[in-house]
Amino acid sequence: MKMIGIFGGTFDPVHYGHLRPVQEVCDDLDLDEVRWIPCGLPPHRDPPKASAQDRLEMLSLAVKGNASFVVDTREVDRNGPSYMVDTLESLRHDFPDESLVLILGQDAFNSLPEWHRWQEILQLAHIVVCTRPGSELASSGQLVELVSERGTQDISRLKDEKAGVIYMHDVIQLPISSTQIRDLCLQGKSHRYLLPLAVNEYIQTNGLYQKDR
Ligand code: ATP
């Protein structure tokens, strides 16, 4: 069975803390592709600072030349809040017979019980949780129960089944966040080497994340 990775985010802007962990998941799980899905209107946080068009442009620049990474515009093309469950239903429609692998950073996974119709997510996809500096799995609660019921260390289940298991994956620890990059811009400081050079240049050329915008 083919395995399609799904990586959603605000990507405001995309940085190496997104790119490197997802590359590792892609390699280690032997994914056929990873679909990068920038959200339109994030339901659980402030609206993005950069426009959807700018975030898409930056993402396209970041993944250029990587044959396994695909930019998927379905959330920015849709009206209303970007609920992951709707996105997964639409992906399941497009890929009825494939394994869908939703990749989440640990902090995003920790917020899962706040997501719209979150209990349906594992009916539609597997979840791979990437370790992230500063975030750990809570020691009790709904997610711990979920991980004990659905967690596996057997990677082959992600390929043999279309959805339904949780796999925790250690990735390189890069304590980079989009917030930190936006703050550096506001302070007029350099954000070089935290994100791909082409994205760095796009931010500068278009004056993104500055005070008067
Ligand atoms: P912000 O600082 O604006 O909240 P962010 O850097 O957390 O943004 P998002 O676009 O919100 O980035 O995150 C998208 C996904 O990437 C989430 O699943 C998040 O957990 C994961 N992620 C972001 N940064 C890292 C990192 N440094 N290491 C591992 N995972 C990360």
PDB file of N, CA and C in Angstrom, residues 29 31 47 76 123 152 157 186 205:
ATOM      1  N   LEU A  29      10.066   6.148   7.623  1.00  0.00           N
ATOM      2  CA  LEU A  29       8.849   5.360   7.403  1.00  0.00           C
ATOM      3  C   LEU A  29       8.678   4.982   5.925  1.00  0.00           C
ATOM      4  N   LEU A  31       7.848   6.926   3.356  1.00  0.00           N
ATOM      5  CA  LEU A  31       6.618   7.486   2.808  1.00  0.00           C
ATOM      6  C   LEU A  31       6.781   7.738   1.315  1.00  0.00           C
ATOM      7  N   PRO A  47      -5.250  34.697  13.804  1.00  0.00           N
ATOM      8  CA  PRO A  47      -5.013  34.534  12.370  1.00  0.00           C
ATOM      9  C   PRO A  47      -3.531  34.711  12.039  1.00  0.00           C
ATOM     10  N   VAL A  76      -6.365  26.360   2.204  1.00  0.00           N
ATOM     11  CA  VAL A  76      -6.471  27.793   1.878  1.00  0.00           C
ATOM     12  C   VAL A  76      -7.521  28.032   0.795  1.00  0.00           C
ATOM     13  N   GLN A 123      -9.885   7.287  12.577  1.00  0.00           N
ATOM     14  CA  GLN A 123     -10.619   6.463  11.593  1.00  0.00           C
ATOM     15  C   GLN A 123     -10.164   6.805  10.174  1.00  0.00           C
ATOM     16  N   THR A 152       1.705   2.031  18.692  1.00  0.00           N
ATOM     17  CA  THR A 152       2.432   0.851  18.227  1.00  0.00           C
ATOM     18  C   THR A 152       3.895   1.212  18.036  1.00  0.00           C
ATOM     19  N   ARG A 157       2.782  -1.719  10.583  1.00  0.00           N
ATOM     20  CA  ARG A 157       1.323  -1.511  10.663  1.00  0.00           C
ATOM     21  C   ARG A 157       0.895  -0.237   9.943  1.00  0.00           C
ATOM     22  N   LEU A 186      10.570  41.580  13.819  1.00  0.00           N
ATOM     23  CA  LEU A 186      10.045  42.782  14.482  1.00  0.00           C
ATOM     24  C   LEU A 186      11.159  43.595  15.119  1.00  0.00           C
ATOM     25  N   THR A 205      12.475  40.603   0.940  1.00  0.00           N
ATOM     26  CA  THR A 205      12.040  41.323  -0.260  1.00  0.00           C
ATOM     27  C   THR A 205      10.625  41.867  -0.087  1.00  0.00           C
TER      28      THR A 205
END
